[in-house]
mmCIF file of C-alpha atoms and ligand atoms in Angstrom:
data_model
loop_
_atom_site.group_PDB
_atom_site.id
_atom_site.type_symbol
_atom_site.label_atom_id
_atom_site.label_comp_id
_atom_site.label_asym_id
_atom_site.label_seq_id
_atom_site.Cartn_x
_atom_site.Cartn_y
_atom_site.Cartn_z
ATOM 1 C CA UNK A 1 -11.681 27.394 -15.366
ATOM 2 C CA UNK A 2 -8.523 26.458 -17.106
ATOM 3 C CA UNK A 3 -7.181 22.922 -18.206
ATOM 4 C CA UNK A 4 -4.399 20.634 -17.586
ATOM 5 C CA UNK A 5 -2.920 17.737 -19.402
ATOM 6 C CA UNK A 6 -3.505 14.812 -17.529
ATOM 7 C CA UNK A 7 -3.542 10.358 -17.979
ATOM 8 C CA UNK A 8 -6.430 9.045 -18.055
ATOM 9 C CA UNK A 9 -7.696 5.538 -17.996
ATOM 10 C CA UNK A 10 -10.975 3.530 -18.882
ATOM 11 C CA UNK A 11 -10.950 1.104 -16.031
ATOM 12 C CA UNK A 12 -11.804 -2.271 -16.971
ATOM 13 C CA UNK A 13 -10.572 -1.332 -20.206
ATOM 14 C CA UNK A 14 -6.918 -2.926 -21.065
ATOM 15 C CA UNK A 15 -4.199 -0.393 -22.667
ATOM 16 C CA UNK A 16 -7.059 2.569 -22.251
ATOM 17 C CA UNK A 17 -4.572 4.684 -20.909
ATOM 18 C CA UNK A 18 -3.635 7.853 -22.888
ATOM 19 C CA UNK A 19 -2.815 11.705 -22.120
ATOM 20 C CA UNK A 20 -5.656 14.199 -22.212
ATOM 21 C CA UNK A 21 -6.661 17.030 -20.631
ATOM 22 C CA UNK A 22 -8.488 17.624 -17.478
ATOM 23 C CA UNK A 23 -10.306 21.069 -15.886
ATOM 24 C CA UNK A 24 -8.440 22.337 -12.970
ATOM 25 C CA UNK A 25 -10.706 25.332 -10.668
ATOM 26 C CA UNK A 26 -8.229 28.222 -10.766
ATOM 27 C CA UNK A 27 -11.074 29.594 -7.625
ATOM 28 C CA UNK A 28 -10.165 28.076 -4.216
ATOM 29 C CA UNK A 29 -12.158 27.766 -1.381
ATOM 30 C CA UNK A 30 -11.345 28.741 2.023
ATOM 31 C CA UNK A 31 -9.718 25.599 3.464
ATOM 32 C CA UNK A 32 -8.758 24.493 0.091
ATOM 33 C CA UNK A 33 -5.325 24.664 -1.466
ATOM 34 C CA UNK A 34 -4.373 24.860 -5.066
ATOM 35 C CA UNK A 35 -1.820 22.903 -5.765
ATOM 36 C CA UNK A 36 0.765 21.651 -8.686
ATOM 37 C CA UNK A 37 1.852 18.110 -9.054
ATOM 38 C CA UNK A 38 5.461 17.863 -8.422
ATOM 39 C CA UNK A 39 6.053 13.811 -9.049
ATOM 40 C CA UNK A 40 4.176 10.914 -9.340
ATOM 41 C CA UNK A 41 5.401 7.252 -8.142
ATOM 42 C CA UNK A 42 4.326 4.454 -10.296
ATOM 43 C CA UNK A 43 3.640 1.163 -9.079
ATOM 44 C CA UNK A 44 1.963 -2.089 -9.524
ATOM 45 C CA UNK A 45 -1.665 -1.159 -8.730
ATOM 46 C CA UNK A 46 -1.131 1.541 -11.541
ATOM 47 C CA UNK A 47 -0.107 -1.171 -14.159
ATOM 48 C CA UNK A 48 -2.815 -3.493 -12.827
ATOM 49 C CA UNK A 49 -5.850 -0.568 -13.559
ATOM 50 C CA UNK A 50 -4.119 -0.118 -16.647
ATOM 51 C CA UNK A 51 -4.239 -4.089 -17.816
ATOM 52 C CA UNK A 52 -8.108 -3.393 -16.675
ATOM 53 C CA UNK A 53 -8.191 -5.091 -13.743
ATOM 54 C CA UNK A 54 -8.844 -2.659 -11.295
ATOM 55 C CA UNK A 55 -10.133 0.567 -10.689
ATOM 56 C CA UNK A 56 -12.773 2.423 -10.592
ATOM 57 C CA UNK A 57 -13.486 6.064 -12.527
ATOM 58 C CA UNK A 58 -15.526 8.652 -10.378
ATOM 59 C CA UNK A 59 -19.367 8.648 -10.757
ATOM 60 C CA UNK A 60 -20.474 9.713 -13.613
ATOM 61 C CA UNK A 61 -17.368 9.313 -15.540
ATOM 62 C CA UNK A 62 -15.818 6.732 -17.973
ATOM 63 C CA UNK A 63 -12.113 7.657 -17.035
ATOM 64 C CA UNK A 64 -10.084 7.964 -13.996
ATOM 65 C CA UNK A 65 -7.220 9.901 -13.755
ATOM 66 C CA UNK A 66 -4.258 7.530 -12.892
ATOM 67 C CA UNK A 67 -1.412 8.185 -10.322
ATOM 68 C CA UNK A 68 -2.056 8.011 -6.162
ATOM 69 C CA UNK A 69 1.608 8.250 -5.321
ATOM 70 C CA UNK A 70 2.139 11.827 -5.191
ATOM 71 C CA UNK A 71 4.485 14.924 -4.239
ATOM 72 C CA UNK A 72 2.731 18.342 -4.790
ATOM 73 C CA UNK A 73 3.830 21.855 -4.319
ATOM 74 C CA UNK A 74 1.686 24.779 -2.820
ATOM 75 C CA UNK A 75 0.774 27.606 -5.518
ATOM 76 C CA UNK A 76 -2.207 29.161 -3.581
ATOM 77 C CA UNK A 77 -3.537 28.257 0.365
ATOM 78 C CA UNK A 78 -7.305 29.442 0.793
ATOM 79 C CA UNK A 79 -7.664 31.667 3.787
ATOM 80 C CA UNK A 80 -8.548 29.235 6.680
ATOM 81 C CA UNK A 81 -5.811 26.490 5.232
ATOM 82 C CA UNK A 82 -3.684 27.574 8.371
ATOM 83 C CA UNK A 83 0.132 26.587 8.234
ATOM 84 C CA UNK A 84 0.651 26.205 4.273
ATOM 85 C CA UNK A 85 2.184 28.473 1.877
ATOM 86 C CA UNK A 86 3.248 28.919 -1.622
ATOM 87 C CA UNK A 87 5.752 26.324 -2.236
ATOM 88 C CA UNK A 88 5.603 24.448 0.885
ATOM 89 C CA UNK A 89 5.740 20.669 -0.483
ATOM 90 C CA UNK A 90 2.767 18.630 0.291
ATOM 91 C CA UNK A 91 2.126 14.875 -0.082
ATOM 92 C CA UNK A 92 -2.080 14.348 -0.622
ATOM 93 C CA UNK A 93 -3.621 11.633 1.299
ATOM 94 C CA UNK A 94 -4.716 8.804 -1.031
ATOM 95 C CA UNK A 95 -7.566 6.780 0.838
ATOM 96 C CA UNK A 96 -10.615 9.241 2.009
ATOM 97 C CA UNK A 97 -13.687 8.528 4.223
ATOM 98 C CA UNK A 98 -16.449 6.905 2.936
ATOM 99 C CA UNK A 99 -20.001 9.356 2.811
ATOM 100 C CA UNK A 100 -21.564 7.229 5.227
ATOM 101 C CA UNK A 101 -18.653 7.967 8.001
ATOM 102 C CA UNK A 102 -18.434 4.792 9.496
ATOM 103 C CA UNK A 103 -17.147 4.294 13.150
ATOM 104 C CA UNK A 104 -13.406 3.794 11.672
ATOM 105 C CA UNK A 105 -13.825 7.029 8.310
ATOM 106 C CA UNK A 106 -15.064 8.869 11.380
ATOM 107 C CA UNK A 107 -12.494 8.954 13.589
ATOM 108 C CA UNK A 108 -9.639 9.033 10.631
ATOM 109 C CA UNK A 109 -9.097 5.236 9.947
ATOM 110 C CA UNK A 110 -10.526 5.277 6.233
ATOM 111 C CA UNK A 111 -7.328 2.589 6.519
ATOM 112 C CA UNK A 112 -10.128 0.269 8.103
ATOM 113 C CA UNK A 113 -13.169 1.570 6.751
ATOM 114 C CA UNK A 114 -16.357 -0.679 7.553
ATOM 115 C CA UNK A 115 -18.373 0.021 4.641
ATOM 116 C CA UNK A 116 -16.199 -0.331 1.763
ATOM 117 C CA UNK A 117 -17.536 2.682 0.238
ATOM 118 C CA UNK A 118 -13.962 4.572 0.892
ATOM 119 C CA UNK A 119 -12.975 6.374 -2.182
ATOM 120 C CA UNK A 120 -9.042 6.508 -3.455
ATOM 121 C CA UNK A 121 -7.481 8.796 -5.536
ATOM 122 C CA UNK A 122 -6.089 6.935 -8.699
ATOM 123 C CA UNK A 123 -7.269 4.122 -7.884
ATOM 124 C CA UNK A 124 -11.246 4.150 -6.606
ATOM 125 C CA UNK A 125 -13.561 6.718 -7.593
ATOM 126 C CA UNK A 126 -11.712 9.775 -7.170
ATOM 127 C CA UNK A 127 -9.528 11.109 -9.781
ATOM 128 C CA UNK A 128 -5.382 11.183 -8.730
ATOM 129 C CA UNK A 129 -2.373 12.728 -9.433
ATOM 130 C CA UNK A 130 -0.878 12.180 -13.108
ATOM 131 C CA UNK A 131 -1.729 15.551 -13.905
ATOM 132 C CA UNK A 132 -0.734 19.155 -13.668
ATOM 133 C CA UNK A 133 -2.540 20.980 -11.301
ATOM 134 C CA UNK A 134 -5.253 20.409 -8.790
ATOM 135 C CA UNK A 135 -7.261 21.796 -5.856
ATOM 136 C CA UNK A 136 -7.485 19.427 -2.774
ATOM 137 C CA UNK A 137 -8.919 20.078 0.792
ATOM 138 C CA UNK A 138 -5.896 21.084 3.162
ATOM 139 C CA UNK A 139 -6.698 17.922 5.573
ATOM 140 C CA UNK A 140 -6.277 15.768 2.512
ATOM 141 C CA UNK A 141 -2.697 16.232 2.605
ATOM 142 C CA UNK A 142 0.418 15.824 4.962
ATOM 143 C CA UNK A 143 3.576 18.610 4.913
ATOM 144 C CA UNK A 144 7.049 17.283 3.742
ATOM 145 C CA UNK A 145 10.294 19.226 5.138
ATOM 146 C CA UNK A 146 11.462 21.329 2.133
ATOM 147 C CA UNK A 147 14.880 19.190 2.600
ATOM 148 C CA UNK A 148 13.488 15.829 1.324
ATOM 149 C CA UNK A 149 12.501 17.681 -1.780
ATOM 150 C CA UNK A 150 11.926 14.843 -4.723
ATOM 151 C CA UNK A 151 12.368 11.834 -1.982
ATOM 152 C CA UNK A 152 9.398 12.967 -0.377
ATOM 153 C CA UNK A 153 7.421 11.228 -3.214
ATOM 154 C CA UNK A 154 8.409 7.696 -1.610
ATOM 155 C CA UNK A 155 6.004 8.546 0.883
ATOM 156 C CA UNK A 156 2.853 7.136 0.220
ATOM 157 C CA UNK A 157 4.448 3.307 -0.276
ATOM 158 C CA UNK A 158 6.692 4.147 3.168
ATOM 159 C CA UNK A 159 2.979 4.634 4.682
ATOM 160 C CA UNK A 160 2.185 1.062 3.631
ATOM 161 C CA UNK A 161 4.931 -0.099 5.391
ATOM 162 C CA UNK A 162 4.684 1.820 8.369
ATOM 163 C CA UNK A 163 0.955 0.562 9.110
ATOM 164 C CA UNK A 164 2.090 -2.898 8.020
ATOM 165 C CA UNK A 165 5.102 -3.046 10.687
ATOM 166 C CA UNK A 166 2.957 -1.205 13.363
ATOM 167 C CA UNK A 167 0.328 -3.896 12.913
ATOM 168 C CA UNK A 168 3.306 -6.646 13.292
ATOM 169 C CA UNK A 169 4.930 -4.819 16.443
ATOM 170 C CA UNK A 170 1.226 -4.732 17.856
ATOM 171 C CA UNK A 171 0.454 -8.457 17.990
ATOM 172 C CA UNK A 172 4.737 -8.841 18.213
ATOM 173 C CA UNK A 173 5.467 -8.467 22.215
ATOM 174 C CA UNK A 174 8.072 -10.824 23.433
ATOM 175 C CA UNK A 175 10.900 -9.234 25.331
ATOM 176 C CA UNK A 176 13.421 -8.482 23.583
ATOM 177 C CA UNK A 177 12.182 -8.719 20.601
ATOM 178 C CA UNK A 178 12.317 -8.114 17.531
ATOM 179 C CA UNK A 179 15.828 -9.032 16.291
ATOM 180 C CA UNK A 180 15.222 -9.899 12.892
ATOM 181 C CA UNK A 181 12.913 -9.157 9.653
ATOM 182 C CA UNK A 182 12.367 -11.165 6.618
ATOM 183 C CA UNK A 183 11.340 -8.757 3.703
ATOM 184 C CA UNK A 184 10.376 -11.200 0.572
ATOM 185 C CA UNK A 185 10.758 -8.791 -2.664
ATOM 186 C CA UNK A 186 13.211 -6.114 -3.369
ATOM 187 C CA UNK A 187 10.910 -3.583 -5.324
ATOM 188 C CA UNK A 188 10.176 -0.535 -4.243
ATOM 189 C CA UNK A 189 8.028 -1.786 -0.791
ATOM 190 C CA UNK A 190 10.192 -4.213 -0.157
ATOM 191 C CA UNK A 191 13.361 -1.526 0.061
ATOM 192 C CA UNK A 192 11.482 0.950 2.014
ATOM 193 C CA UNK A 193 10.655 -2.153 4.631
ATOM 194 C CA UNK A 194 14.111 -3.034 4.391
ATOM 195 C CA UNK A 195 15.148 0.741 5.104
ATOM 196 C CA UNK A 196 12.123 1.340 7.470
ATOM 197 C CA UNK A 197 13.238 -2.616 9.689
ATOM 198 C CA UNK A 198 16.704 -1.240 9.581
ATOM 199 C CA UNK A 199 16.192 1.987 11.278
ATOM 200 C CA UNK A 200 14.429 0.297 14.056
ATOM 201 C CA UNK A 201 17.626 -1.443 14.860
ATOM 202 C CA UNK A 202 16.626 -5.274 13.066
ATOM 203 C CA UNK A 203 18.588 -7.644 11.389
ATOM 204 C CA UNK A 204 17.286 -7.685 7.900
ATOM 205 C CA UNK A 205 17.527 -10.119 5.366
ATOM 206 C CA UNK A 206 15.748 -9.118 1.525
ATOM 207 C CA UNK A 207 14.621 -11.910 -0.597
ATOM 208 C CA UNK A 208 14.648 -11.706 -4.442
ATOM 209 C CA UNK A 209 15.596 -13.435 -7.424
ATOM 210 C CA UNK A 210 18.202 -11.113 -8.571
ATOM 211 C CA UNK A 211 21.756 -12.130 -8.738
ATOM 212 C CA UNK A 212 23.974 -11.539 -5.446
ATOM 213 C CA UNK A 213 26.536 -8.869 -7.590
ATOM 214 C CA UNK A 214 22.678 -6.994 -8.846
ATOM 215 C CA UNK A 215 22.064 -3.330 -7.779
ATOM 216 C CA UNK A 216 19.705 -4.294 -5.665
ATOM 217 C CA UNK A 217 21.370 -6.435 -3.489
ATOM 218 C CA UNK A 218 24.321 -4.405 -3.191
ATOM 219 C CA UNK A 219 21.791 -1.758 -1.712
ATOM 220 C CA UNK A 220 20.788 -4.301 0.467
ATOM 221 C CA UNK A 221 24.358 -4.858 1.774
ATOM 222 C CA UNK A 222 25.114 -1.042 1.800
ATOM 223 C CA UNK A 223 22.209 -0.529 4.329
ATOM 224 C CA UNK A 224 23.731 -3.396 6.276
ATOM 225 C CA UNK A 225 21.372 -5.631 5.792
ATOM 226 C CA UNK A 226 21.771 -10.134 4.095
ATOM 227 C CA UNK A 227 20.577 -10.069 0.452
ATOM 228 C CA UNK A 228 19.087 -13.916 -0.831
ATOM 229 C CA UNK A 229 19.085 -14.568 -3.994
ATOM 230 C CA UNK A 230 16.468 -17.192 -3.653
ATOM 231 C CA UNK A 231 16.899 -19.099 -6.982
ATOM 232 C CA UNK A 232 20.266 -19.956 -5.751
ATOM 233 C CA UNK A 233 19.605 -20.407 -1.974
ATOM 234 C CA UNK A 234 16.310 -21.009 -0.447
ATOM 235 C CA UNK A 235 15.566 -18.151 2.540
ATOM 236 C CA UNK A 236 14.686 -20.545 4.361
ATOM 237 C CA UNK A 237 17.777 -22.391 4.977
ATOM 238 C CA UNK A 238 19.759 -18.752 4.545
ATOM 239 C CA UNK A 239 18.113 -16.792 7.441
ATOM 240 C CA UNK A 240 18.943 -16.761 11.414
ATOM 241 C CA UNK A 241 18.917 -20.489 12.535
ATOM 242 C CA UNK A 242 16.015 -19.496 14.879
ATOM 243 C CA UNK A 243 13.828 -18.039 11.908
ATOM 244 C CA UNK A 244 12.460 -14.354 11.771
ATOM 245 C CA UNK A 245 10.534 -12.543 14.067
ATOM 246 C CA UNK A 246 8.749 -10.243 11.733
ATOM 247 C CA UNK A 247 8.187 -11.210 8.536
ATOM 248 C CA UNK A 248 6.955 -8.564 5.469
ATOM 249 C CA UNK A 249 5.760 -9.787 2.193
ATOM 250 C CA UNK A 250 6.351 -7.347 -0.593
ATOM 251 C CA UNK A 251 5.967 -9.396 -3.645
ATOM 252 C CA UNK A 252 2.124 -10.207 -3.721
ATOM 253 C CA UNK A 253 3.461 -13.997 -4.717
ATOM 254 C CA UNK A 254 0.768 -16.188 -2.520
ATOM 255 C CA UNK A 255 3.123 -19.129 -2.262
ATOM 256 C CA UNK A 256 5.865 -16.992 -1.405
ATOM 257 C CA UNK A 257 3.444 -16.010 1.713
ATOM 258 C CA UNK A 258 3.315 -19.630 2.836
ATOM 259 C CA UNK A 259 7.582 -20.252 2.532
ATOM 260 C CA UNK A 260 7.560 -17.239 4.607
ATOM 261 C CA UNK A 261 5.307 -18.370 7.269
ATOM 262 C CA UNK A 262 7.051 -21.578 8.089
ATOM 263 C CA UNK A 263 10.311 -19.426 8.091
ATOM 264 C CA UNK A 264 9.056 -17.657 10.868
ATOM 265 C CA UNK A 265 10.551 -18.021 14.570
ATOM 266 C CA UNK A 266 9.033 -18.333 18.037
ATOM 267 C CA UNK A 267 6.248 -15.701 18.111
ATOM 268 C CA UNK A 268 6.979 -14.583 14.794
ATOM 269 C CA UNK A 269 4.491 -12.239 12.832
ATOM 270 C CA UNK A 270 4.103 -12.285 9.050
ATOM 271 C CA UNK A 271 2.481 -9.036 7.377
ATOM 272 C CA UNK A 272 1.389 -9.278 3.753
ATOM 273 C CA UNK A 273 1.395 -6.007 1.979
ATOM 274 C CA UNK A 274 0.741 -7.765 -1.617
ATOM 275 C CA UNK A 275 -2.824 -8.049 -3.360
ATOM 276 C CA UNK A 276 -2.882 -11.100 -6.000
ATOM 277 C CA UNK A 277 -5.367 -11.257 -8.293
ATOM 278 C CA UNK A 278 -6.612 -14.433 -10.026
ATOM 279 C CA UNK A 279 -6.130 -18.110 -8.205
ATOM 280 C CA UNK A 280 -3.236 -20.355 -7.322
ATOM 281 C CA UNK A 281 -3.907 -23.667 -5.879
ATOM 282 C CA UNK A 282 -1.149 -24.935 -3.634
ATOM 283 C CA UNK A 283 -1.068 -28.059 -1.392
ATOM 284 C CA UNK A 284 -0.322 -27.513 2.169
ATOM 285 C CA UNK A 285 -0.001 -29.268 5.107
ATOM 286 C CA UNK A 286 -2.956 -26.860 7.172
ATOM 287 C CA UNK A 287 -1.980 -29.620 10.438
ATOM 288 C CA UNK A 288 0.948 -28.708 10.080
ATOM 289 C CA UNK A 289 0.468 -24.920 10.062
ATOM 290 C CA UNK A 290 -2.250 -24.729 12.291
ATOM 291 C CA UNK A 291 -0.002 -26.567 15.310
ATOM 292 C CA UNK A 292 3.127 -24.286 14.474
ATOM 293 C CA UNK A 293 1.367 -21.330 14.450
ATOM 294 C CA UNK A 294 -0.767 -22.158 18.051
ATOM 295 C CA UNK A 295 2.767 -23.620 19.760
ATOM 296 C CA UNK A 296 4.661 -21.066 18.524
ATOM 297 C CA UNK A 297 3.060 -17.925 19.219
ATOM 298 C CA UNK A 298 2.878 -16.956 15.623
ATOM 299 C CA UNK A 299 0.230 -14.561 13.374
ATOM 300 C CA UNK A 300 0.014 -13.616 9.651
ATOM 301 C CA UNK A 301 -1.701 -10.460 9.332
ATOM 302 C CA UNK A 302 -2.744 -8.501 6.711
ATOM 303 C CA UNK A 303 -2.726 -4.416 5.840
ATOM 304 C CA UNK A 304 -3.575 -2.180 3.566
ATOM 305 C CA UNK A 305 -3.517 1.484 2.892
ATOM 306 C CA UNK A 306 -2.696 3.679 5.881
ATOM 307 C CA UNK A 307 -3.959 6.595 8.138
ATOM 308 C CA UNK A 308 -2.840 10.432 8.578
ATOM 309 C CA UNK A 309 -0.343 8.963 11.426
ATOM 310 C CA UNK A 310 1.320 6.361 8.975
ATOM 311 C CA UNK A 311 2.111 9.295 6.186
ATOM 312 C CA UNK A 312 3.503 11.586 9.382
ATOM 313 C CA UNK A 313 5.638 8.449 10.569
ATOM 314 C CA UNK A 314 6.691 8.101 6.936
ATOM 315 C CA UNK A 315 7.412 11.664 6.103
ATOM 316 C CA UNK A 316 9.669 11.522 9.497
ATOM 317 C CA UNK A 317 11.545 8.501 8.938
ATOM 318 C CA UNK A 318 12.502 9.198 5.036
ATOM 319 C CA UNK A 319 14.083 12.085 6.618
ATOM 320 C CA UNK A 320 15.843 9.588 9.661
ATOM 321 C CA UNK A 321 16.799 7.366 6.243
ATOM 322 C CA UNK A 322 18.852 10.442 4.291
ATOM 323 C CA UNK A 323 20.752 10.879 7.696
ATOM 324 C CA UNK A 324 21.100 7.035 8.313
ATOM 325 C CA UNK A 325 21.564 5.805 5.235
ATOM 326 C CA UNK A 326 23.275 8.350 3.084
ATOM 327 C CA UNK A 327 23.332 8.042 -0.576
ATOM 328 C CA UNK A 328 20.631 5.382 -0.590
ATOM 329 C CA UNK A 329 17.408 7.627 -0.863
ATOM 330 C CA UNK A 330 19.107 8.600 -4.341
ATOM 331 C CA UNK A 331 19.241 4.972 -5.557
ATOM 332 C CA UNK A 332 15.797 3.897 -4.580
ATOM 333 C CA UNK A 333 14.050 6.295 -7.306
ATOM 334 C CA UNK A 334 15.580 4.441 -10.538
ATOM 335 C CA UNK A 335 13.780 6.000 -13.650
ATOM 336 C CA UNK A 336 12.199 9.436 -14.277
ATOM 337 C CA UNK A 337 9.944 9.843 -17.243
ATOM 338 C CA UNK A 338 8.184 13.085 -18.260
ATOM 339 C CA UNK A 339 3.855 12.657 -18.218
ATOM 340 C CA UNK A 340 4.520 12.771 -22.357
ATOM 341 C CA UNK A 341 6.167 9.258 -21.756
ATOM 342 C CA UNK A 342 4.179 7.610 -18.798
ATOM 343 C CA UNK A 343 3.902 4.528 -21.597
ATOM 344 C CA UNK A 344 7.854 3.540 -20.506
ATOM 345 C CA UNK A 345 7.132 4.375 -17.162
ATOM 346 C CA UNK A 346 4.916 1.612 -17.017
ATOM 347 C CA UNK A 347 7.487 -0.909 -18.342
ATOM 348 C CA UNK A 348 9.763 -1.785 -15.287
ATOM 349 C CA UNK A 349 13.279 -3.292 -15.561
ATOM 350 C CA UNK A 350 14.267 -6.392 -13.219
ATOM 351 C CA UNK A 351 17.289 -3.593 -11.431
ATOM 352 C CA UNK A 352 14.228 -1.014 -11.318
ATOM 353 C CA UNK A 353 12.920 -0.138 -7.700
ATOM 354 C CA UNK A 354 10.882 3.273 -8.067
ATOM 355 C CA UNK A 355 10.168 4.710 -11.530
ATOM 356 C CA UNK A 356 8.683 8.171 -10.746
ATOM 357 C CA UNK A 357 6.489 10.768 -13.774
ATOM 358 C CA UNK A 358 8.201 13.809 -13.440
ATOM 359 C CA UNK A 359 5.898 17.306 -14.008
ATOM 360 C CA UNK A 360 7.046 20.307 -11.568
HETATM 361 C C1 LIG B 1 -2.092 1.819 -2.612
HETATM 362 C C2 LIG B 1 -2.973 1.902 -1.394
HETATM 363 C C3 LIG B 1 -4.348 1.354 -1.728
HETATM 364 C C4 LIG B 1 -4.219 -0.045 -2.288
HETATM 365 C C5 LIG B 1 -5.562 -0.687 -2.630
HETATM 366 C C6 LIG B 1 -2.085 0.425 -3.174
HETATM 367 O O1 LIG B 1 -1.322 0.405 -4.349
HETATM 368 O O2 LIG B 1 -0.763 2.203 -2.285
HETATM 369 O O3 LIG B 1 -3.048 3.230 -0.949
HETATM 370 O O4 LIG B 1 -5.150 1.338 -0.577
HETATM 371 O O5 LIG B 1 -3.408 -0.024 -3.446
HETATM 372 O O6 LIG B 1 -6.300 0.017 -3.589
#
């Protein structure tokens, strides 16, 4: 057994974050793979288990090893992990069953597991990715095309997306329809549901409170899609005079989620991707909501995590997005740090979208 360096965090613990080392098993199993960590996406979960708000560090353990947004590379494929090989590019599967298999862990949708007891890696009771090496089962993980190389790592928050919009489009039906997509927040899920609503052929418009001349809104307008800076103009009175048909909350603001439902059109569907933590108070007129919503058709719907399908879908379409949308992949990952520095990778600019730890 060798070691690996690795960050690790005391969840519940504020600032607890720090590099160490971790074993890796140099011996792999027959359907295992051994495999080295090529990139690592950061995002706002990571900075909330860091401020100790969340997380949880595998049994028996006081630390967790940080990082669920990952891109690994192949070194070694145990003899029944049929269809990998050194250096294929793999991106692990963050959400697994819970022990009990449930109905949903059982038949693959630890997305919608009924127990709770689901573990993640990173993030709930199973170590991630912020480290150098490690040995996974080869149904943990998805393939990525060679071609996507580093953009492959966008794929775990593309699968948030993609389960979030199929969960829209489900209870969405009306012929026709749907012509436009609201995206409130232009980090990094917000531009992948900007990318992801584009690609299906919608007229997009991205809220945030960056200027209109800001990076991100000119990659808003370069994907063809109506940038709002909402400090200046309310989206409500800048979108389609009919209001949105889908609707996808990025920011994890809960009044945001309210603006956004009454900017909805005719059988419009809201999805919130965004967990909040703490409370906000905020009068609303539930009459008034509760008769929109019933005469117009309309449904707010939540999502989280995604299913083996969702990270296939997303692998696929970051691939449709390079062709589609070329040059934009590139200007979606915004700062690369080495694991020495994760510290500034946790500190995000306001023209940031995707900071990524670099170790392969
Ligand atoms: C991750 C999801 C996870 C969720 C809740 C998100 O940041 O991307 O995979 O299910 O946090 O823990």
């Amino acid at each position: 057994m060798s070691s690996t360096d690795a960050i690790l965090v005391t969840p519940g613990q504020k600032d607890s974050f720090r590099q160490g080392t971790v074993p890796v098993i140099d011996e792999i199993g027959p359907g295992e793979l051994l495999l080295e960590v090529v990139a690592v996406g950061i995002c706002g979960t990571d900075a909330e288990i860091c401020e100790g708000l969340y997380g949880q560090a595998p049994a028996g353990h006081e630390a967790l090893v940080l990082g669920h947004e990952s891109l690994c590379r192949v070194v070694q494929a145990g003899s029944d992990a049929t269809g990998f090989k050194p250096g294929d590019l793999v991106v692990p599967i963050v959400r697994r069953p819970c022990p009990e298999r449930c109905p949903a862990c059982a038949v693959g949708r630890w997305d919608e597991c009924l127990t709770g007891h689901y573990q993640e890696h990173g993030i709930k009771g199973l170590d991630g990715f912020l480290r150098g090496r490690l040995v996974l089962d080869a149904d943990a993980v998805v393939s990525a095309p060679a071609a996507l190389g580093e953009f492959a790592v966008l794929t775990e928050p593309l699968t948030i997306v993609e389960k979030a919009l199929e969960r829209a489009l489900q209870i969405h039906t009306a012929p026709g329809h749907p012509q436009t997509g609201l995206v409130t927040g232009a980090g990094p899920v917000g531009i992948l549901a900007a990318l992801l609503l584009r690609s299906r052929g919608l007229d997009v418009y991205v809220v945030d409170q960056r200027p209109a001349d800001s990076p991100k809104a000119r990659f808003v307008e370069s994907m063809g899609g109506h940038y709002i800076d909402d400090t200046k103009t309310p989206f409500e009175k800048a979108g389609p005079a009919g209001g949105f048909d889908i609707g996808l909350e990025a920011t994890g603001y809960a009044p945001l989620v309210f603006r956004a439902l009454s900017a909805l059109a005719q059988n419009g569907v809201l999805a919130l991707t965004g967990v909040t933590g703490g409370h906000h108070s905020l009068d609303i007129d539930v009459n008034l909501m509760n008769s929109t919503m019933v005469l117009e058709n309309q449904a707010m719907v939540g999502s989280v995590n995604a299913a083996r399908a969702h990270y296939e879908r997303a692998v696929q379409d970051l691939a449709g997005f390079g062709v589609q949308f070329p040059g934009l992949l590139e200007q979606v990952i915004t700062a690369r740090h080495p694991l020495a520095d994760f510290a500034k990778a946790l500190q995000k600019g306001p023209d940031d979208i995707k900071t990524i730890v670099t170790l392969g």
